PDB file of C-alpha atoms and ligand atoms in Angstrom:
ATOM      1  CA  MET A 134     -44.673  11.132  59.725  1.00  0.00           C
ATOM      2  CA  LEU A 135     -44.510   9.394  56.215  1.00  0.00           C
ATOM      3  CA  LYS A 136     -42.006  13.033  54.742  1.00  0.00           C
ATOM      4  CA  LYS A 137     -40.110  11.932  58.610  1.00  0.00           C
ATOM      5  CA  ARG A 138     -39.904   8.897  58.256  1.00  0.00           C
ATOM      6  CA  ALA A 139     -38.322   9.052  54.201  1.00  0.00           C
ATOM      7  CA  ARG A 140     -36.147  12.126  54.605  1.00  0.00           C
ATOM      8  CA  LEU A 141     -34.611   9.567  57.211  1.00  0.00           C
ATOM      9  CA  TRP A 142     -33.972   6.940  54.610  1.00  0.00           C
ATOM     10  CA  LEU A 143     -32.560   9.641  52.744  1.00  0.00           C
ATOM     11  CA  ALA A 144     -30.042  11.074  55.646  1.00  0.00           C
ATOM     12  CA  ILE A 145     -29.355   7.137  55.911  1.00  0.00           C
ATOM     13  CA  CYS A 146     -28.955   6.636  51.383  1.00  0.00           C
ATOM     14  CA  VAL A 147     -26.553   9.365  51.758  1.00  0.00           C
ATOM     15  CA  MET A 148     -24.415   8.463  54.711  1.00  0.00           C
ATOM     16  CA  ALA A 149     -24.338   4.463  52.801  1.00  0.00           C
ATOM     17  CA  SER A 150     -23.609   6.135  49.320  1.00  0.00           C
ATOM     18  CA  LEU A 151     -20.415   8.746  50.774  1.00  0.00           C
ATOM     19  CA  ALA A 152     -18.741   5.474  53.048  1.00  0.00           C
ATOM     20  CA  ALA A 153     -18.830   3.521  49.742  1.00  0.00           C
ATOM     21  CA  LEU A 154     -17.321   6.129  48.217  1.00  0.00           C
ATOM     22  CA  GLY A 155     -15.151   6.236  51.258  1.00  0.00           C
ATOM     23  CA  ALA A 156     -14.051   2.460  51.272  1.00  0.00           C
ATOM     24  CA  CYS A 157     -14.051   2.935  47.729  1.00  0.00           C
ATOM     25  CA  GLY A 158     -11.150   5.678  47.410  1.00  0.00           C
ATOM     26  CA  GLY A 159     -10.005   4.355  50.923  1.00  0.00           C
ATOM     27  CA  SER A 160      -9.116   0.672  48.867  1.00  0.00           C
ATOM     28  CA  LYS A 161      -7.342   1.993  45.958  1.00  0.00           C
ATOM     29  CA  ASP A 162      -4.849   4.039  48.338  1.00  0.00           C
ATOM     30  CA  ASP A 163      -4.393   0.918  50.513  1.00  0.00           C
ATOM     31  CA  GLY A 164      -4.076  -1.583  46.949  1.00  0.00           C
ATOM     32  CA  PRO A 165      -1.766  -4.140  47.522  1.00  0.00           C
ATOM     33  CA  LYS A 166       1.679  -3.384  47.409  1.00  0.00           C
ATOM     34  CA  GLU A 167       4.728  -5.126  45.303  1.00  0.00           C
ATOM     35  CA  GLU A 168       7.675  -4.554  47.431  1.00  0.00           C
ATOM     36  CA  PRO A 169       7.746  -4.788  51.171  1.00  0.00           C
ATOM     37  CA  SER A 170       8.431  -1.745  52.586  1.00  0.00           C
ATOM     38  CA  GLY A 171      11.815  -1.161  53.643  1.00  0.00           C
ATOM     39  CA  ALA A 172      13.433  -4.029  50.833  1.00  0.00           C
ATOM     40  CA  THR A 173      17.174  -3.519  49.924  1.00  0.00           C
ATOM     41  CA  LYS A 174      17.155  -3.164  45.310  1.00  0.00           C
ATOM     42  CA  TYR A 175      18.934  -6.316  44.081  1.00  0.00           C
ATOM     43  CA  ALA A 176      21.677  -5.063  42.335  1.00  0.00           C
ATOM     44  CA  PRO A 177      24.132  -7.568  40.069  1.00  0.00           C
ATOM     45  CA  THR A 178      27.796  -7.777  41.260  1.00  0.00           C
ATOM     46  CA  GLY A 179      28.589  -9.718  38.256  1.00  0.00           C
ATOM     47  CA  ASN A 180      29.652 -13.052  40.228  1.00  0.00           C
ATOM     48  CA  GLU A 181      25.988 -14.391  39.440  1.00  0.00           C
ATOM     49  CA  GLY A 182      25.999 -17.774  37.705  1.00  0.00           C
ATOM     50  CA  SER A 183      23.179 -19.554  36.531  1.00  0.00           C
ATOM     51  CA  ILE A 184      20.775 -23.210  36.665  1.00  0.00           C
ATOM     52  CA  THR A 185      20.147 -24.775  33.475  1.00  0.00           C
ATOM     53  CA  GLY A 186      18.543 -28.262  33.080  1.00  0.00           C
ATOM     54  CA  LYS A 187      16.915 -30.529  31.682  1.00  0.00           C
ATOM     55  CA  ILE A 188      12.598 -31.040  32.345  1.00  0.00           C
ATOM     56  CA  SER A 189      11.769 -34.930  30.924  1.00  0.00           C
ATOM     57  CA  LEU A 190       8.873 -37.064  30.792  1.00  0.00           C
ATOM     58  CA  THR A 191       8.465 -40.791  31.939  1.00  0.00           C
ATOM     59  CA  GLY A 192       5.935 -42.859  31.287  1.00  0.00           C
ATOM     60  CA  GLU A 193       3.076 -42.934  28.545  1.00  0.00           C
ATOM     61  CA  ALA A 194       2.212 -39.205  27.044  1.00  0.00           C
ATOM     62  CA  PRO A 195      -0.861 -38.597  25.677  1.00  0.00           C
ATOM     63  CA  ALA A 196      -0.484 -37.862  21.994  1.00  0.00           C
ATOM     64  CA  PRO A 197      -1.655 -34.365  20.877  1.00  0.00           C
ATOM     65  CA  GLN A 198      -5.333 -34.229  20.059  1.00  0.00           C
ATOM     66  CA  PRO A 199      -7.126 -33.115  17.229  1.00  0.00           C
ATOM     67  CA  ILE A 200      -8.617 -29.390  18.111  1.00  0.00           C
ATOM     68  CA  ASP A 201     -12.191 -29.408  15.916  1.00  0.00           C
ATOM     69  CA  MET A 202     -12.260 -25.411  14.559  1.00  0.00           C
ATOM     70  CA  ALA A 203     -15.006 -25.875  12.813  1.00  0.00           C
ATOM     71  CA  GLN A 204     -17.098 -22.649  14.838  1.00  0.00           C
ATOM     72  CA  ASP A 205     -14.254 -20.047  12.441  1.00  0.00           C
ATOM     73  CA  ALA A 206     -13.181 -20.795   9.955  1.00  0.00           C
ATOM     74  CA  ASN A 207     -10.226 -18.214  10.381  1.00  0.00           C
ATOM     75  CA  CYS A 208      -8.540 -19.862  12.235  1.00  0.00           C
ATOM     76  CA  LYS A 209      -7.603 -22.560   9.586  1.00  0.00           C
ATOM     77  CA  ALA A 210      -5.656 -19.760   7.907  1.00  0.00           C
ATOM     78  CA  ASN A 211      -2.965 -19.395   9.780  1.00  0.00           C
ATOM     79  CA  ASN A 212      -3.013 -23.658  11.294  1.00  0.00           C
ATOM     80  CA  PRO A 213      -4.877 -25.710   9.221  1.00  0.00           C
ATOM     81  CA  SER A 214      -4.093 -28.832  11.743  1.00  0.00           C
ATOM     82  CA  PRO A 215      -4.379 -27.412  15.546  1.00  0.00           C
ATOM     83  CA  THR A 216      -3.821 -29.872  17.897  1.00  0.00           C
ATOM     84  CA  THR A 217      -3.847 -29.587  22.132  1.00  0.00           C
ATOM     85  CA  GLU A 218      -1.020 -28.043  23.790  1.00  0.00           C
ATOM     86  CA  THR A 219      -1.501 -30.110  26.806  1.00  0.00           C
ATOM     87  CA  VAL A 220       1.519 -31.741  26.584  1.00  0.00           C
ATOM     88  CA  VAL A 221       3.919 -31.213  24.615  1.00  0.00           C
ATOM     89  CA  ALA A 222       6.582 -33.998  24.779  1.00  0.00           C
ATOM     90  CA  LYS A 223       9.812 -35.090  22.743  1.00  0.00           C
ATOM     91  CA  ASP A 224      11.826 -37.969  22.810  1.00  0.00           C
ATOM     92  CA  GLY A 225      11.226 -38.078  26.483  1.00  0.00           C
ATOM     93  CA  LYS A 226      11.570 -34.473  27.173  1.00  0.00           C
ATOM     94  CA  LEU A 227       8.972 -32.137  28.024  1.00  0.00           C
ATOM     95  CA  GLN A 228       7.610 -28.487  27.129  1.00  0.00           C
ATOM     96  CA  ASN A 229       5.960 -25.594  29.005  1.00  0.00           C
ATOM     97  CA  VAL A 230       7.136 -25.918  32.430  1.00  0.00           C
ATOM     98  CA  PHE A 231       7.233 -23.321  34.005  1.00  0.00           C
ATOM     99  CA  VAL A 232      10.782 -22.945  36.252  1.00  0.00           C
ATOM    100  CA  TYR A 233      11.599 -20.317  38.295  1.00  0.00           C
ATOM    101  CA  ILE A 234      13.043 -20.017  42.247  1.00  0.00           C
ATOM    102  CA  LYS A 235      11.225 -20.476  44.850  1.00  0.00           C
ATOM    103  CA  GLU A 236      12.780 -19.549  48.070  1.00  0.00           C
ATOM    104  CA  GLY A 237      15.833 -18.925  48.711  1.00  0.00           C
ATOM    105  CA  THR A 238      19.324 -17.429  50.365  1.00  0.00           C
ATOM    106  CA  THR A 239      22.429 -15.926  48.468  1.00  0.00           C
ATOM    107  CA  ALA A 240      25.989 -17.195  49.172  1.00  0.00           C
ATOM    108  CA  ASP A 241      26.252 -13.767  51.940  1.00  0.00           C
ATOM    109  CA  GLY A 242      23.231 -14.719  53.414  1.00  0.00           C
ATOM    110  CA  LYS A 243      20.027 -12.033  52.608  1.00  0.00           C
ATOM    111  CA  LYS A 244      17.527 -14.210  51.380  1.00  0.00           C
ATOM    112  CA  ILE A 245      15.992 -13.599  47.741  1.00  0.00           C
ATOM    113  CA  ALA A 246      12.556 -12.666  49.479  1.00  0.00           C
ATOM    114  CA  ASP A 247      13.993  -9.756  50.902  1.00  0.00           C
ATOM    115  CA  PHE A 248      15.190  -7.987  48.190  1.00  0.00           C
ATOM    116  CA  SER A 249      13.170  -5.391  46.240  1.00  0.00           C
ATOM    117  CA  PHE A 250      13.505  -5.836  41.666  1.00  0.00           C
ATOM    118  CA  ASP A 251      13.396  -2.938  39.149  1.00  0.00           C
ATOM    119  CA  THR A 252      10.590  -4.022  36.637  1.00  0.00           C
ATOM    120  CA  PRO A 253      11.826  -4.801  33.191  1.00  0.00           C
ATOM    121  CA  LYS A 254      10.064  -1.564  30.382  1.00  0.00           C
ATOM    122  CA  THR A 255      10.831  -4.855  27.576  1.00  0.00           C
ATOM    123  CA  GLU A 256       7.057  -5.907  26.138  1.00  0.00           C
ATOM    124  CA  VAL A 257       6.100  -9.841  26.551  1.00  0.00           C
ATOM    125  CA  VAL A 258       4.246 -10.784  23.199  1.00  0.00           C
ATOM    126  CA  LEU A 259       1.452 -13.108  23.501  1.00  0.00           C
ATOM    127  CA  ASP A 260      -0.402 -13.833  20.196  1.00  0.00           C
ATOM    128  CA  GLN A 261      -2.201 -14.784  18.792  1.00  0.00           C
ATOM    129  CA  LYS A 262      -2.158 -17.347  15.700  1.00  0.00           C
ATOM    130  CA  GLY A 263      -3.576 -19.484  14.218  1.00  0.00           C
ATOM    131  CA  CYS A 264      -5.890 -20.042  17.164  1.00  0.00           C
ATOM    132  CA  LYS A 265      -3.298 -20.871  19.899  1.00  0.00           C
ATOM    133  CA  TYR A 266      -2.081 -18.587  21.869  1.00  0.00           C
ATOM    134  CA  VAL A 267       1.226 -18.550  21.645  1.00  0.00           C
ATOM    135  CA  PRO A 268       3.150 -18.912  23.794  1.00  0.00           C
ATOM    136  CA  HIS A 269       0.892 -21.434  25.673  1.00  0.00           C
ATOM    137  CA  VAL A 270       3.604 -20.421  28.146  1.00  0.00           C
ATOM    138  CA  LEU A 271       5.210 -17.305  29.343  1.00  0.00           C
ATOM    139  CA  GLY A 272       7.340 -15.463  32.787  1.00  0.00           C
ATOM    140  CA  MET A 273       7.036 -12.167  33.030  1.00  0.00           C
ATOM    141  CA  GLN A 274       7.176  -9.329  36.569  1.00  0.00           C
ATOM    142  CA  PRO A 275       4.929  -7.682  38.054  1.00  0.00           C
ATOM    143  CA  ASN A 276       3.962  -4.422  36.058  1.00  0.00           C
ATOM    144  CA  GLN A 277       6.345  -5.454  33.546  1.00  0.00           C
ATOM    145  CA  PRO A 278       3.818  -4.771  30.177  1.00  0.00           C
ATOM    146  CA  LEU A 279       1.950  -7.661  28.420  1.00  0.00           C
ATOM    147  CA  LYS A 280       1.980  -6.928  24.450  1.00  0.00           C
ATOM    148  CA  VAL A 281      -1.367  -9.171  23.588  1.00  0.00           C
ATOM    149  CA  THR A 282      -1.080  -9.003  19.378  1.00  0.00           C
ATOM    150  CA  ASN A 283      -3.827 -10.897  17.053  1.00  0.00           C
ATOM    151  CA  SER A 284      -2.174 -12.340  13.466  1.00  0.00           C
ATOM    152  CA  ASP A 285      -5.163 -14.115  12.586  1.00  0.00           C
ATOM    153  CA  PRO A 286      -7.988 -13.123  10.493  1.00  0.00           C
ATOM    154  CA  THR A 287     -10.944 -13.516  13.040  1.00  0.00           C
ATOM    155  CA  GLY A 288     -11.529 -11.599  15.953  1.00  0.00           C
ATOM    156  CA  HIS A 289     -10.754 -12.740  20.148  1.00  0.00           C
ATOM    157  CA  ASN A 290     -11.579 -12.037  23.119  1.00  0.00           C
ATOM    158  CA  ILE A 291      -8.770 -12.494  26.016  1.00  0.00           C
ATOM    159  CA  HIS A 292      -9.358 -13.233  29.552  1.00  0.00           C
ATOM    160  CA  ALA A 293      -7.364 -13.503  31.599  1.00  0.00           C
ATOM    161  CA  ILE A 294      -8.432 -14.754  34.309  1.00  0.00           C
ATOM    162  CA  PRO A 295      -5.856 -14.956  38.372  1.00  0.00           C
ATOM    163  CA  LYS A 296      -7.179 -15.317  41.451  1.00  0.00           C
ATOM    164  CA  SER A 297      -9.783 -13.266  43.299  1.00  0.00           C
ATOM    165  CA  GLY A 298      -7.886 -12.142  46.221  1.00  0.00           C
ATOM    166  CA  GLY A 299      -4.655 -12.288  44.922  1.00  0.00           C
ATOM    167  CA  GLY A 300      -4.555  -8.639  44.197  1.00  0.00           C
ATOM    168  CA  ASN A 301      -3.844  -9.383  40.445  1.00  0.00           C
ATOM    169  CA  GLU A 302      -7.507  -7.531  38.107  1.00  0.00           C
ATOM    170  CA  GLU A 303      -9.187 -10.265  36.238  1.00  0.00           C
ATOM    171  CA  TRP A 304     -10.226  -8.229  32.514  1.00  0.00           C
ATOM    172  CA  ASN A 305     -11.393  -9.321  29.018  1.00  0.00           C
ATOM    173  CA  GLU A 306     -11.146  -8.034  26.075  1.00  0.00           C
ATOM    174  CA  SER A 307     -12.066  -8.005  22.094  1.00  0.00           C
ATOM    175  CA  GLN A 308      -9.300  -7.689  20.165  1.00  0.00           C
ATOM    176  CA  PRO A 309     -10.819  -7.900  16.629  1.00  0.00           C
ATOM    177  CA  ASN A 310     -10.109  -8.666  13.827  1.00  0.00           C
ATOM    178  CA  GLY A 311      -7.108  -6.084  12.579  1.00  0.00           C
ATOM    179  CA  ALA A 312      -7.020  -4.253  15.769  1.00  0.00           C
ATOM    180  CA  GLY A 313      -3.526  -2.566  17.783  1.00  0.00           C
ATOM    181  CA  PRO A 314      -2.348  -4.584  20.637  1.00  0.00           C
ATOM    182  CA  ILE A 315      -3.637  -5.349  23.834  1.00  0.00           C
ATOM    183  CA  THR A 316      -1.528  -3.996  26.949  1.00  0.00           C
ATOM    184  CA  LYS A 317      -1.448  -4.948  30.353  1.00  0.00           C
ATOM    185  CA  THR A 318       0.454  -5.394  33.754  1.00  0.00           C
ATOM    186  CA  PHE A 319      -0.034  -7.581  35.824  1.00  0.00           C
ATOM    187  CA  LYS A 320       0.121  -5.767  39.610  1.00  0.00           C
ATOM    188  CA  ARG A 321       1.394  -9.045  41.568  1.00  0.00           C
ATOM    189  CA  SER A 322       2.883 -12.100  41.652  1.00  0.00           C
ATOM    190  CA  GLU A 323       0.876 -15.560  41.108  1.00  0.00           C
ATOM    191  CA  ILE A 324       1.920 -19.032  39.503  1.00  0.00           C
ATOM    192  CA  LEU A 325      -0.226 -19.022  37.026  1.00  0.00           C
ATOM    193  CA  VAL A 326      -2.434 -17.188  35.792  1.00  0.00           C
ATOM    194  CA  PRO A 327      -4.186 -18.814  33.359  1.00  0.00           C
ATOM    195  CA  ILE A 328      -5.424 -16.805  30.159  1.00  0.00           C
ATOM    196  CA  LYS A 329      -8.321 -17.922  28.027  1.00  0.00           C
ATOM    197  CA  CYS A 330     -10.237 -16.928  24.757  1.00  0.00           C
ATOM    198  CA  ASN A 331     -13.322 -16.215  25.474  1.00  0.00           C
ATOM    199  CA  GLN A 332     -14.268 -17.001  21.314  1.00  0.00           C
ATOM    200  CA  HIS A 333     -12.062 -20.120  21.062  1.00  0.00           C
ATOM    201  CA  PRO A 334     -13.255 -22.521  23.929  1.00  0.00           C
ATOM    202  CA  TRP A 335      -9.307 -24.589  23.356  1.00  0.00           C
ATOM    203  CA  MET A 336      -7.539 -21.880  23.477  1.00  0.00           C
ATOM    204  CA  LYS A 337      -4.798 -21.792  26.800  1.00  0.00           C
ATOM    205  CA  ALA A 338      -2.427 -19.982  27.985  1.00  0.00           C
ATOM    206  CA  TYR A 339      -0.975 -19.588  31.150  1.00  0.00           C
ATOM    207  CA  VAL A 340       1.315 -16.646  32.269  1.00  0.00           C
ATOM    208  CA  GLY A 341       4.124 -17.197  35.581  1.00  0.00           C
ATOM    209  CA  VAL A 342       3.969 -13.293  37.698  1.00  0.00           C
ATOM    210  CA  VAL A 343       7.523 -13.626  39.694  1.00  0.00           C
ATOM    211  CA  LYS A 344       8.604 -10.835  42.075  1.00  0.00           C
ATOM    212  CA  HIS A 345      12.240 -11.206  39.935  1.00  0.00           C
ATOM    213  CA  PRO A 346      13.927 -12.772  36.801  1.00  0.00           C
ATOM    214  CA  PHE A 347      14.975 -15.652  37.668  1.00  0.00           C
ATOM    215  CA  TYR A 348      12.509 -17.870  35.980  1.00  0.00           C
ATOM    216  CA  ALA A 349      12.844 -19.584  32.108  1.00  0.00           C
ATOM    217  CA  VAL A 350       9.942 -22.248  30.686  1.00  0.00           C
ATOM    218  CA  SER A 351      10.802 -24.725  29.069  1.00  0.00           C
ATOM    219  CA  LYS A 352      12.147 -25.354  25.402  1.00  0.00           C
ATOM    220  CA  ASP A 353      10.799 -28.703  22.825  1.00  0.00           C
ATOM    221  CA  ASP A 354      13.826 -30.631  24.192  1.00  0.00           C
ATOM    222  CA  GLY A 355      12.837 -30.178  27.729  1.00  0.00           C
ATOM    223  CA  SER A 356      15.948 -27.802  28.005  1.00  0.00           C
ATOM    224  CA  PHE A 357      15.645 -25.001  30.126  1.00  0.00           C
ATOM    225  CA  GLU A 358      18.098 -21.860  31.301  1.00  0.00           C
ATOM    226  CA  ILE A 359      17.715 -19.036  34.694  1.00  0.00           C
ATOM    227  CA  LYS A 360      20.785 -17.079  33.857  1.00  0.00           C
ATOM    228  CA  GLY A 361      21.701 -13.981  36.287  1.00  0.00           C
ATOM    229  CA  VAL A 362      21.228 -16.522  39.371  1.00  0.00           C
ATOM    230  CA  PRO A 363      23.259 -14.450  42.566  1.00  0.00           C
ATOM    231  CA  ALA A 364      25.412 -17.193  43.749  1.00  0.00           C
ATOM    232  CA  GLY A 365      23.539 -19.267  46.093  1.00  0.00           C
ATOM    233  CA  THR A 366      21.928 -21.766  47.104  1.00  0.00           C
ATOM    234  CA  TYR A 367      17.497 -22.048  46.200  1.00  0.00           C
ATOM    235  CA  THR A 368      14.403 -23.558  46.177  1.00  0.00           C
ATOM    236  CA  VAL A 369      13.970 -24.795  41.931  1.00  0.00           C
ATOM    237  CA  VAL A 370      10.286 -24.771  41.763  1.00  0.00           C
ATOM    238  CA  ALA A 371       8.887 -26.542  37.767  1.00  0.00           C
ATOM    239  CA  TRP A 372       5.638 -26.179  37.757  1.00  0.00           C
ATOM    240  CA  HIS A 373       3.401 -28.276  35.211  1.00  0.00           C
ATOM    241  CA  GLU A 374       0.027 -26.912  34.328  1.00  0.00           C
ATOM    242  CA  LYS A 375      -1.426 -30.383  34.176  1.00  0.00           C
ATOM    243  CA  GLY A 376      -1.053 -30.315  37.783  1.00  0.00           C
ATOM    244  CA  ALA A 377       2.081 -31.338  38.574  1.00  0.00           C
ATOM    245  CA  GLU A 378       5.070 -30.176  41.107  1.00  0.00           C
ATOM    246  CA  LYS A 379       8.317 -30.483  41.435  1.00  0.00           C
ATOM    247  CA  THR A 380      10.869 -29.081  43.877  1.00  0.00           C
ATOM    248  CA  MET A 381      14.728 -29.117  44.328  1.00  0.00           C
ATOM    249  CA  GLN A 382      17.327 -27.972  45.572  1.00  0.00           C
ATOM    250  CA  VAL A 383      20.296 -26.283  43.928  1.00  0.00           C
ATOM    251  CA  THR A 384      23.705 -24.465  45.031  1.00  0.00           C
ATOM    252  CA  VAL A 385      24.153 -21.728  42.892  1.00  0.00           C
ATOM    253  CA  PRO A 386      28.710 -20.484  42.423  1.00  0.00           C
ATOM    254  CA  ALA A 387      29.703 -17.395  41.323  1.00  0.00           C
ATOM    255  CA  LYS A 388      30.852 -17.544  37.806  1.00  0.00           C
ATOM    256  CA  GLY A 389      28.519 -21.086  37.720  1.00  0.00           C
ATOM    257  CA  ALA A 390      26.237 -23.489  36.502  1.00  0.00           C
ATOM    258  CA  ALA A 391      23.800 -26.327  39.237  1.00  0.00           C
ATOM    259  CA  THR A 392      21.943 -28.280  36.820  1.00  0.00           C
ATOM    260  CA  SER A 393      18.708 -28.783  37.767  1.00  0.00           C
ATOM    261  CA  ASP A 394      17.350 -31.836  36.354  1.00  0.00           C
ATOM    262  CA  PHE A 395      13.553 -32.689  36.882  1.00  0.00           C
ATOM    263  CA  THR A 396      11.531 -35.586  36.113  1.00  0.00           C
ATOM    264  CA  PHE A 397       7.961 -36.254  35.552  1.00  0.00           C
ATOM    265  CA  ASP A 398       5.841 -39.129  36.244  1.00  0.00           C
ATOM    266  CA  ALA A 399       2.973 -39.704  32.484  1.00  0.00           C
ATOM    267  CA  GLY A 400       1.247 -41.481  35.499  1.00  0.00           C
ATOM    268  CA  ALA A 401       1.241 -39.523  37.880  1.00  0.00           C
ATOM    269  CA  MET A 402      -0.005 -36.675  36.086  1.00  0.00           C
ATOM    270  CA  ALA A 403      -3.734 -35.986  35.299  1.00  0.00           C
ATOM    271  CA  PHE A 404      -3.690 -36.227  32.354  1.00  0.00           C
ATOM    272  CA  GLY A 405      -6.760 -38.818  32.537  1.00  0.00           C
ATOM    273  CA  SER A 406      -9.122 -35.928  31.802  1.00  0.00           C
ATOM    274  CA  GLY A 407      -7.560 -36.037  28.286  1.00  0.00           C
ATOM    275  CA  GLY A 408      -4.678 -34.222  26.412  1.00  0.00           C
ATOM    276  CA  GLY A 409      -7.731 -32.287  25.325  1.00  0.00           C
ATOM    277  CA  SER A 410      -9.065 -31.119  28.504  1.00  0.00           C
ATOM    278  CA  LEU A 411     -10.230 -27.185  29.192  1.00  0.00           C
ATOM    279  CA  GLU A 412      -9.924 -27.107  32.476  1.00  0.00           C
ATOM    280  CA  MET A 413      -8.104 -24.278  33.799  1.00  0.00           C
ATOM    281  CA  MET A 414      -5.596 -24.925  36.492  1.00  0.00           C
ATOM    282  CA  PRO A 415      -6.638 -23.137  39.635  1.00  0.00           C
ATOM    283  CA  ALA A 416      -2.541 -20.732  40.463  1.00  0.00           C
ATOM    284  CA  ILE A 417      -0.718 -21.569  43.102  1.00  0.00           C
ATOM    285  CA  GLU A 418       0.250 -18.923  45.678  1.00  0.00           C
ATOM    286  CA  PHE A 419       3.889 -17.678  45.467  1.00  0.00           C
ATOM    287  CA  PRO A 420       4.472 -18.579  48.761  1.00  0.00           C
ATOM    288  CA  MET A 421       7.682 -16.387  49.368  1.00  0.00           C
ATOM    289  CA  LEU A 422       5.940 -13.023  48.310  1.00  0.00           C
ATOM    290  CA  GLY A 423       2.803 -13.797  50.900  1.00  0.00           C
ATOM    291  CA  ARG A 424       3.587 -10.651  52.665  1.00  0.00           C
ATOM    292  CA  HIS A 425       1.158  -7.671  51.846  1.00  0.00           C
TER     293      HIS A 425
HETATM  294 CU1   CU B 638      -9.795 -16.413  20.292  1.00  0.00          CU
END
C-alpha cells in the first residue's frame, strides 16, 4: 500500500517537473518582443529636423550635499570632495533631465510608435569614477550594449533594478578593482531603469531605454538637443529623478528646429527629503510601447 502511494507520488513529481520544464522553455520562446509585428522599419528621408530647448529651475534648489565616503578610502583617490547629484542646477538651469519623444505623428501621418528602429551597435559607456556613476543619467535603445567600466582603485557591485514585469531583467554583478568591463543590454523600453552600487549606497544612475533614438539628457547649462527627428508633431516629456515630469507638444518642421523649453519648480519637486536622499524612483512605463 505504502509502496503504491510512493510510486504515485513519484509519478506526480516527475509530471510536475516536466510541466515546469515545459513552462520554462515556453516562456523563453514566447519572451517579450520589442517590436510590434508588421512594424515599418524607420528610414530617414533627409527632411529631419531637431528639438532643442533649455531646462530651467525656478525656486530654491537644494545645495549638493557632501557624501561621506569614509567606508571606502579608495573612493577619495578619484573624488576628493564628493557631493550628491540628485539635483544639479547652475544659474537656474537644471542638468540630468531626460527628455524624449513619448508619442506623436510624422508629417506624413505615421505614428512614431508604429515604426521599428535599428539597434545601434555603438556601446553606451557607464563609468564608475570617484565612486560615482558617470554619467548620472543616460539614454540608450533596447538591445544596445551598455558597457560598465571601473576606473576606481576599488571594487563596485553594479545592480540594475528594472520594474518587475516590464520585460527587463534585474542584474547584480561585482566588478573588482582592475576588472574588465561588464557589458549588458536591456531588452525593453523603460523610463528609467535605476542602477545602484551594492558596495557604496550613495551611488546611483538612471538609464532611459527608449525604442527610438529621439532622446537627450540636459547638460550643465540645462540645454538639450534631439537630432534627426522626422518632421511631425510630438509629445515631448522631460523627466527628473525627483519625481517631476513635464510634457509639451511640439511641431518639428522639415529640416528645421522646434523649441521645447521646460521649467521645473523646485518647490513642487520632492526635494523635501534632502538632496542626499537615496530612495529609488519607481520606473515609469513607456506608454507607446505598451503593446507586447
Ligand atoms: Cu560602488
